[in-house]
Coordinates of C-alpha atoms and ligand atoms in Angstrom, one line a residue:
M513 CA 128.1 81.9 103.8
A514 CA 125.8 82.2 100.8
K515 CA 126.9 84.1 97.8
T516 CA 125.3 87.6 97.5
K517 CA 124.1 89.2 94.4
T518 CA 123.1 92.7 93.5
Q519 CA 119.8 93.6 92.0
F520 CA 117.8 96.8 91.5
V521 CA 114.3 96.7 93.0
C522 CA 111.5 99.2 92.3
Q523 CA 110.5 100.4 95.8
S524 CA 106.9 101.0 94.8
C525 CA 106.0 97.8 93.1
G526 CA 108.8 95.4 93.7
Y527 CA 109.8 94.9 90.1
I528 CA 113.4 93.5 89.9
S529 CA 115.9 94.6 87.2
P530 CA 119.5 93.4 86.9
R531 CA 120.6 97.0 86.2
W532 CA 119.6 100.5 87.3
V533 CA 116.8 102.0 85.2
G534 CA 115.2 105.4 85.6
K535 CA 111.6 104.4 85.0
C536 CA 109.9 101.2 86.2
A537 CA 108.6 99.1 83.3
E538 CA 106.0 97.6 85.6
C539 CA 104.4 100.5 87.4
N540 CA 105.8 103.5 85.5
S541 CA 107.2 105.2 88.6
W542 CA 110.4 107.3 88.1
N543 CA 113.6 107.0 90.2
S544 CA 112.1 104.2 92.2
F545 CA 115.0 101.7 91.8
V546 CA 117.3 101.0 94.7
E547 CA 120.2 98.7 94.7
E548 CA 119.7 95.7 97.0
R549 CA 122.0 92.9 97.8
V550 CA 120.4 89.5 98.5
A551 CA 121.9 86.2 99.3
A552 CA 121.3 83.7 96.5
G553 CA 120.4 80.2 97.3
P554 CA 117.7 78.2 99.0
E555 CA 117.8 80.1 102.4
N556 CA 115.9 82.8 100.8
A557 CA 112.5 82.6 102.3
R558 CA 110.8 84.3 99.5
A559 CA 111.5 81.3 97.3
L560 CA 110.3 79.0 99.9
G561 CA 107.4 81.2 100.9
A562 CA 106.1 81.3 97.4
R563 CA 105.4 77.6 97.2
G564 CA 105.4 76.6 100.8
S565 CA 103.0 79.2 102.2
E566 CA 99.6 77.8 101.3
A567 CA 100.2 74.1 102.0
K568 CA 102.7 74.3 104.9
S569 CA 100.4 73.1 107.6
E570 CA 98.9 70.3 105.5
S571 CA 100.7 67.1 104.5
R572 CA 103.2 67.2 101.7
H573 CA 101.3 64.4 99.9
P574 CA 98.5 65.2 97.6
I575 CA 95.1 64.8 99.4
R576 CA 91.9 63.9 97.7
L577 CA 89.5 66.9 97.8
S578 CA 86.8 64.7 99.3
D579 CA 89.1 63.8 102.2
I580 CA 89.5 67.4 103.3
S581 CA 87.1 68.5 105.9
N582 CA 85.0 71.5 104.8
E583 CA 84.1 72.7 108.3
D584 CA 84.9 76.3 108.6
E585 CA 87.8 76.5 111.1
A586 CA 86.9 78.2 114.3
R587 CA 87.5 81.8 114.0
I588 CA 88.7 84.0 116.8
T589 CA 86.5 86.9 117.5
T590 CA 88.1 90.1 118.5
G591 CA 85.2 91.6 120.4
I592 CA 85.1 94.5 117.9
A593 CA 82.2 93.9 115.6
E594 CA 83.4 96.3 113.0
L595 CA 86.8 94.6 112.8
D596 CA 85.3 91.0 112.9
R597 CA 83.0 91.9 110.0
T598 CA 85.8 93.3 107.9
L599 CA 87.9 90.2 108.5
G600 CA 85.1 88.1 107.3
G601 CA 83.8 86.9 110.7
G602 CA 86.8 87.0 113.0
I603 CA 90.5 86.0 112.8
M604 CA 91.3 82.9 110.9
P605 CA 93.9 80.7 112.8
G606 CA 97.2 80.6 111.0
S607 CA 96.4 83.6 108.8
I608 CA 98.6 86.6 108.1
V609 CA 96.8 89.9 108.0
L610 CA 98.4 93.1 106.7
V611 CA 97.1 96.3 108.3
G612 CA 98.0 99.2 106.1
G613 CA 97.5 103.0 106.4
D614 CA 99.1 106.4 106.6
P615 CA 101.3 107.0 109.6
G616 CA 99.3 108.3 112.6
I617 CA 95.9 107.0 111.4
G618 CA 95.5 104.7 114.3
K619 CA 96.8 101.3 113.2
S620 CA 98.7 100.6 116.5
T621 CA 95.7 101.7 118.5
L622 CA 93.4 99.4 116.6
M623 CA 95.7 96.5 117.1
M624 CA 96.0 97.1 120.9
Q625 CA 92.2 97.4 121.2
M626 CA 91.8 94.2 119.3
V627 CA 93.8 92.4 122.0
R628 CA 91.5 93.8 124.7
G629 CA 88.5 91.9 123.2
L630 CA 90.2 88.5 122.8
F631 CA 89.2 85.4 124.7
P632 CA 90.3 85.9 128.3
G633 CA 93.6 84.2 128.9
S634 CA 94.8 84.6 125.3
N635 CA 98.4 85.5 125.2
T636 CA 99.5 88.2 122.7
L637 CA 103.0 88.9 121.5
Y638 CA 103.4 92.5 120.4
V639 CA 106.6 93.0 118.5
S640 CA 107.4 96.7 118.5
G641 CA 110.1 98.1 116.3
E642 CA 108.7 101.7 116.5
E643 CA 107.7 102.4 120.1
S644 CA 109.5 101.5 123.3
A645 CA 108.0 99.1 125.8
R646 CA 107.3 102.0 128.1
Q647 CA 105.4 104.0 125.4
L648 CA 103.3 100.9 124.7
K649 CA 102.5 100.5 128.4
S650 CA 101.2 104.0 128.7
R651 CA 99.1 103.6 125.6
A652 CA 97.8 100.3 126.9
A653 CA 96.8 102.0 130.2
R654 CA 95.0 104.7 128.2
L655 CA 93.1 102.1 126.3
G656 CA 92.2 100.1 129.4
L657 CA 94.1 97.0 128.4
G658 CA 94.9 94.4 131.0
N659 CA 98.7 93.7 131.4
D660 CA 98.8 90.1 132.3
N661 CA 98.5 88.4 128.9
F662 CA 100.2 91.1 126.8
Y663 CA 103.8 90.5 126.0
V664 CA 106.0 93.2 124.5
L665 CA 109.1 92.5 122.5
A666 CA 111.1 95.5 121.4
E667 CA 113.0 93.9 118.6
T668 CA 113.6 94.4 114.9
N669 CA 115.6 91.3 114.0
I670 CA 113.1 89.0 112.4
E671 CA 115.0 85.9 113.4
E672 CA 114.7 86.9 117.1
V673 CA 111.1 87.5 116.6
L674 CA 110.5 84.1 115.1
E675 CA 112.5 82.5 118.0
A676 CA 110.4 84.3 120.6
M677 CA 107.3 83.2 118.8
R678 CA 108.5 79.6 118.8
Q679 CA 109.3 79.7 122.5
M680 CA 106.3 81.5 123.8
T681 CA 103.6 80.1 121.4
P682 CA 101.3 83.0 121.9
D683 CA 97.7 83.0 120.6
L684 CA 98.3 86.1 118.5
V685 CA 101.3 88.0 117.1
I686 CA 101.3 91.6 116.1
V687 CA 104.3 93.1 114.3
D688 CA 104.5 96.9 114.4
S689 CA 105.7 97.7 111.8
I690 CA 107.0 95.5 109.0
Q691 CA 109.1 98.4 107.7
T692 CA 111.3 98.3 110.8
M693 CA 112.0 94.5 110.6
Y694 CA 115.1 93.1 109.0
R695 CA 116.9 89.8 108.4
S696 CA 120.6 90.0 108.9
M697 CA 121.3 87.8 105.8
I698 CA 119.9 90.5 103.5
E699 CA 122.1 93.5 103.2
S700 CA 119.6 96.1 102.2
A701 CA 118.2 98.5 104.8
P702 CA 115.0 97.8 106.8
G703 CA 112.0 99.0 104.9
S704 CA 113.4 98.1 101.5
V705 CA 111.4 95.8 99.2
S706 CA 113.8 92.8 99.8
Q707 CA 113.6 93.1 103.6
V708 CA 109.9 93.7 103.8
R709 CA 109.1 90.8 101.6
E710 CA 111.6 88.5 103.2
C711 CA 110.4 89.2 106.7
T712 CA 106.7 88.9 105.7
A713 CA 107.4 85.6 104.0
L714 CA 109.1 84.3 107.1
L715 CA 106.2 85.4 109.3
M716 CA 103.9 83.7 106.8
Q717 CA 105.7 80.4 107.2
A718 CA 105.6 80.7 110.9
A719 CA 101.9 81.5 110.9
K720 CA 101.1 78.5 108.7
T721 CA 103.2 76.0 110.5
T722 CA 102.1 77.0 114.0
G723 CA 98.6 78.1 113.3
I724 CA 99.2 81.4 115.2
P725 CA 97.6 84.3 113.4
V726 CA 99.9 87.2 112.7
F727 CA 99.0 90.8 112.1
V728 CA 101.6 92.9 110.3
I729 CA 101.3 96.7 110.3
G730 CA 102.6 98.4 107.2
H731 CA 102.8 102.2 106.6
V732 CA 101.7 103.5 103.3
T733 CA 103.8 106.3 101.9
K734 CA 102.7 108.6 99.1
E735 CA 106.2 108.7 97.7
G736 CA 106.4 104.9 97.6
M737 CA 110.1 105.0 98.5
I738 CA 109.6 102.9 101.6
A739 CA 108.4 99.6 100.4
G740 CA 104.7 99.6 101.3
P741 CA 101.8 97.2 101.5
K742 CA 101.6 97.1 97.7
V743 CA 104.5 94.7 97.4
L744 CA 103.1 92.5 100.1
E745 CA 99.5 92.1 98.9
H746 CA 100.1 88.9 97.1
I747 CA 102.0 87.3 100.0
V748 CA 99.5 87.8 102.8
D749 CA 96.0 86.3 103.3
T750 CA 94.2 89.5 104.1
V751 CA 94.9 93.2 103.5
L752 CA 93.1 95.7 105.7
M753 CA 93.5 99.3 104.8
F754 CA 92.8 101.9 107.5
E755 CA 91.7 105.1 105.9
G756 CA 90.6 108.6 106.9
E757 CA 91.7 112.2 107.3
R758 CA 93.9 112.7 110.2
T759 CA 92.2 115.9 111.0
H760 CA 88.8 114.2 111.2
A761 CA 87.7 111.6 113.7
Y762 CA 86.3 109.1 111.3
R763 CA 88.2 106.1 110.1
I764 CA 87.2 103.4 107.7
L765 CA 88.7 99.9 107.7
R766 CA 88.5 98.3 104.3
A767 CA 89.4 94.8 103.3
A768 CA 91.4 95.3 100.1
K769 CA 92.1 91.5 99.8
N770 CA 90.7 88.7 101.8
R771 CA 91.3 85.0 101.3
Y772 CA 88.8 84.2 104.1
G773 CA 86.0 86.5 103.4
S774 CA 84.5 89.2 101.2
T775 CA 86.4 92.3 100.2
N776 CA 83.2 94.3 100.3
E777 CA 83.0 94.7 104.0
I778 CA 84.1 97.8 105.8
G779 CA 84.3 98.9 109.4
V780 CA 83.7 102.4 110.6
F781 CA 85.4 103.9 113.6
S782 CA 85.8 107.2 115.3
M783 CA 89.0 108.2 117.0
T784 CA 88.4 109.6 120.5
G785 CA 90.5 110.5 123.5
S786 CA 90.2 107.0 124.8
G787 CA 90.9 105.2 121.6
L788 CA 88.8 104.0 118.6
E789 CA 85.1 103.7 119.0
E790 CA 82.9 101.6 116.7
V791 CA 80.4 103.4 114.7
P792 CA 77.6 100.9 114.1
N793 CA 75.3 103.4 112.5
P794 CA 77.4 105.6 110.3
S795 CA 74.5 107.3 108.5
E796 CA 73.2 108.8 111.8
V797 CA 76.7 110.1 112.7
F798 CA 77.4 111.6 109.3
L799 CA 74.1 113.4 109.3
S800 CA 74.1 114.4 112.9
E801 CA 75.5 117.9 112.4
R802 CA 73.3 118.7 109.4
R803 CA 71.5 122.1 109.4
K804 CA 68.1 121.4 108.0
N805 CA 66.6 124.0 105.7
A806 CA 70.0 125.6 105.0
S807 CA 70.8 126.2 101.4
G808 CA 73.7 124.3 99.9
S809 CA 73.2 121.1 101.8
A810 CA 72.1 117.9 100.2
V811 CA 71.9 114.3 101.4
T812 CA 72.8 111.3 99.2
A813 CA 73.2 107.6 99.8
I814 CA 76.6 106.1 98.9
L815 CA 77.6 102.5 99.0
E816 CA 80.7 101.4 100.9
G817 CA 81.1 97.7 100.0
T818 CA 77.7 96.2 100.7
R819 CA 76.9 98.9 103.2
P820 CA 74.7 101.9 102.3
M821 CA 75.6 105.1 104.0
L822 CA 73.9 108.5 104.0
I823 CA 76.1 111.5 103.9
E824 CA 75.7 115.2 103.7
I825 CA 77.2 117.2 100.9
Q826 CA 77.8 120.9 101.4
A827 CA 78.3 123.5 98.7
L828 CA 79.2 127.2 98.9
V829 CA 78.9 129.4 95.9
T830 CA 80.1 133.0 96.2
N831 CA 81.0 135.8 93.9
S832 CA 84.6 135.6 92.9
S833 CA 87.0 138.4 93.1
Y834 CA 89.4 136.6 90.8
S835 CA 89.4 136.4 87.0
A836 CA 89.8 132.7 87.3
P837 CA 87.3 131.6 90.0
Q838 CA 88.3 129.0 92.6
R839 CA 87.0 125.5 92.7
T840 CA 87.8 123.7 95.9
V841 CA 86.6 120.2 96.4
T842 CA 87.1 118.1 99.5
G843 CA 86.1 114.4 99.4
Y844 CA 85.1 114.0 95.8
D845 CA 86.9 113.9 92.4
A846 CA 87.5 117.6 91.5
R847 CA 87.3 116.9 87.8
R848 CA 84.0 115.3 88.2
V849 CA 82.8 118.4 90.0
A850 CA 84.1 120.6 87.2
M851 CA 82.0 118.4 84.8
L852 CA 78.9 118.8 87.0
L853 CA 79.3 122.6 87.1
A854 CA 79.5 122.6 83.3
V855 CA 76.4 120.5 83.0
L856 CA 74.5 122.9 85.4
E857 CA 75.6 125.8 83.3
K858 CA 74.7 124.3 80.0
Q859 CA 71.5 122.4 80.9
L860 CA 70.0 124.7 83.5
G861 CA 71.5 128.0 82.5
S862 CA 73.1 128.5 86.0
R863 CA 75.8 131.1 85.6
L864 CA 78.7 129.9 87.7
G865 CA 81.5 131.2 85.6
H866 CA 82.1 134.2 87.9
S867 CA 81.6 132.3 91.2
D868 CA 83.9 130.5 93.5
V869 CA 82.6 127.0 94.3
F870 CA 83.5 125.0 97.4
I871 CA 82.3 121.5 97.9
N872 CA 82.8 119.6 101.1
I873 CA 81.7 116.1 102.1
A874 CA 80.8 116.2 105.8
G875 CA 82.8 113.9 108.1
G876 CA 86.0 113.8 106.1
L877 CA 84.9 110.9 103.9
F878 CA 86.1 110.5 100.3
I879 CA 83.5 109.3 97.9
D880 CA 84.6 107.5 94.9
E881 CA 81.4 106.6 93.1
P882 CA 79.4 108.8 90.8
A883 CA 76.1 108.1 92.5
A884 CA 76.7 111.3 94.5
D885 CA 76.6 113.4 91.4
L886 CA 73.0 114.4 91.8
G887 CA 73.5 115.4 95.4
I888 CA 76.5 117.5 94.5
A889 CA 74.8 119.2 91.6
L890 CA 71.7 120.0 93.7
A891 CA 73.8 121.3 96.6
V892 CA 75.5 123.7 94.3
L893 CA 72.3 124.8 92.7
S894 CA 70.6 125.2 96.1
N895 CA 73.3 127.5 97.4
H896 CA 73.6 129.4 94.1
L897 CA 69.8 130.1 94.1
D898 CA 69.7 130.4 97.9
L899 CA 66.9 128.0 98.2
A900 CA 67.1 125.1 100.7
I901 CA 66.5 121.6 99.5
D902 CA 63.6 119.8 101.0
P903 CA 65.1 118.4 104.3
A904 CA 63.2 115.1 103.9
A905 CA 64.8 114.6 100.4
C906 CA 67.6 112.2 99.6
L907 CA 69.1 112.4 96.1
I908 CA 70.6 109.5 94.4
G909 CA 72.0 109.4 90.8
E910 CA 74.9 109.7 88.4
I911 CA 74.8 112.6 86.0
G912 CA 75.8 112.3 82.3
L913 CA 77.2 115.1 80.1
G914 CA 73.8 115.8 78.7
G915 CA 72.3 116.3 82.2
E916 CA 70.6 112.9 82.0
V917 CA 70.4 111.0 85.4
R918 CA 71.8 107.5 85.1
A919 CA 71.2 104.4 87.0
V920 CA 73.3 103.5 90.0
P921 CA 74.2 100.0 91.3
Q922 CA 72.2 98.6 94.3
A923 CA 69.7 101.4 94.4
E924 CA 67.3 99.3 96.6
L925 CA 69.9 99.2 99.4
R926 CA 70.4 102.9 99.2
V927 CA 66.7 103.6 99.2
A928 CA 66.2 101.3 102.2
E929 CA 68.8 103.1 104.2
A930 CA 67.3 106.5 103.4
I931 CA 63.9 105.2 104.5
R932 CA 65.3 103.8 107.7
L933 CA 66.7 107.2 108.6
G934 CA 63.3 108.9 108.0
F935 CA 63.8 110.4 104.5
Q936 CA 60.4 110.6 102.9
H937 CA 61.2 112.0 99.5
I938 CA 63.7 109.9 97.6
V939 CA 64.9 110.9 94.2
I940 CA 66.2 108.1 92.1
P941 CA 67.2 107.5 88.5
R942 CA 64.2 106.4 86.4
A943 CA 66.2 103.4 85.2
N944 CA 66.4 102.1 88.8
M945 CA 62.7 102.2 89.3
K946 CA 62.1 98.7 87.8
S947 CA 64.0 97.0 90.6
M948 CA 62.3 99.0 93.4
P949 CA 60.2 97.1 95.9
K950 CA 56.9 98.7 97.1
V951 CA 57.4 101.4 99.8
A952 CA 55.1 102.7 102.5
E953 CA 52.4 105.1 101.6
K954 CA 53.9 108.2 103.2
I955 CA 57.2 107.8 101.2
T956 CA 57.5 109.2 97.7
L957 CA 60.0 107.6 95.3
R958 CA 60.6 110.1 92.6
P959 CA 62.0 108.6 89.4
V960 CA 63.9 111.2 87.3
A961 CA 65.6 111.0 83.9
H962 CA 67.0 114.5 83.7
I963 CA 68.5 117.0 86.1
E964 CA 65.9 119.5 85.1
E965 CA 63.1 117.4 86.7
V966 CA 65.0 117.3 89.9
R967 CA 65.2 121.0 90.4
A968 CA 61.4 121.3 90.3
S969 CA 61.1 118.4 92.7
V970 CA 63.3 119.3 95.6
L971 CA 64.0 123.1 95.5
Ligands
TYD1682 P1 98.5 105.3 116.2 O1 97.7 104.1 116.6 O2 99.8 105.5 116.9 O3 98.7 105.4 114.6 P2 99.6 104.6 113.7 O4 100.0 103.3 114.4 O5 98.7 104.3 112.5 O6 100.8 105.4 113.2 O7 97.6 106.6 116.6 C1 97.8 107.8 116.1 C2 97.0 108.9 116.6 O8 95.9 108.6 117.3 C3 97.8 109.8 117.5 O9 98.1 111.0 116.8 C4 97.1 110.0 118.7 C5 95.7 109.5 118.4 N1 95.1 108.8 119.5 C6 93.9 109.3 120.0 O10 93.4 110.3 119.6 N2 93.3 108.7 121.1 C7 93.9 107.5 121.6 O11 93.3 107.0 122.6 C8 95.1 107.0 121.1 C9 95.7 105.8 121.6 C10 95.6 107.7 120.0
MG1683 MG1 102.0 102.9 115.1

């Protein structure tokens, strides 16, 4: 029996301290340390995993670089184009992929649907620590999944899982979720940093030695008290984050890390009664419910990775009955909106100080780039003045404190998407004009340097 030792581990970032401390020196979270007991010695997979993980399947001897074949290993396609793209072109054999996201966002659903599209005859081992085999069966039926090549293992002991993997040698393993798995040697509870890391490291080794790809589901928690994907990011090959608002249908799958592809790619899905549906044309969907010629609605082009997307911004400005008017923002940084309102007031003389302002990004998306500033400012102005924005206009630009319109990255991609969707009047920052290719005659590209010019152009 190996000796055990006690250590205190920050549950949000995994920092280890020999004694309890109130505040983590690494990630600054408070009260995040939990006592964990680990067995000391070489059996600890984390120690092995750290050096063994990359080279396990290769020989232990150094190999000359020129002797290594550079053919891309055959990837396994999942049949879901949005997922394949996010993975960098399919599943890499022997890779370990972490699928993170809020509980209830659709991670298990996505994994089951992925199985449906695999090569016929591929065997999948689905390790479920959360749902019973019967629950999985009813979900599989709902998703139209064949039963013959789908094996369910309701187990939370990682050693049993590895044993099943060795015996069955499936083509794919899914572990749902990593927070329910435990190794008996480690005394801390399932879900703690030590357990989560240890189990992932063991799965990593198994994936590398057998060449079987492993998908690991990990819940993200706001409180960070259950060890989440953060502490696993450096162990796994790929981290996919599944994001979205539970109350909305749209979901975005984002590669937060990818050893086998770009991290710029995203996949867009919509949750329906019969599972997740791919959204190959997100712009069309996000604009589908737009009321043209209504005041307070503006269209902008954002960039998700390398993918431009058009979205609708809605603003509502009403007289406030409070001494401190309300500012409610959904889908954008509220402080940035406060800044934009101040710019409108100062630069254009719009009196918004006694008005409630509501901003909403249609479709439940969250935009985290300032290129939507211009669209937001104009949506507010449009509703405030009760004048509709030209329905063929798309507004792209970041706004500075002086009301100046600043350049945005990849303006050409955004403009091309706007043109593709039939927008004929595209407002862009003057500084982006240099890099613009020629556009068709009926399309107007309107370069602007200050927000004042925009008002005259689209309202
Ligand atoms: P789930 O995949 O269980 O989420 P996670 O594994 O991330 O916790 O899916 C959660 C939600 O999705 C659940 O509230 C029900 C809904 N859902 C549908 O709307 N349609 C479907 O076909 C399925 C399977 C689930
Ligand atoms: Mg689940």
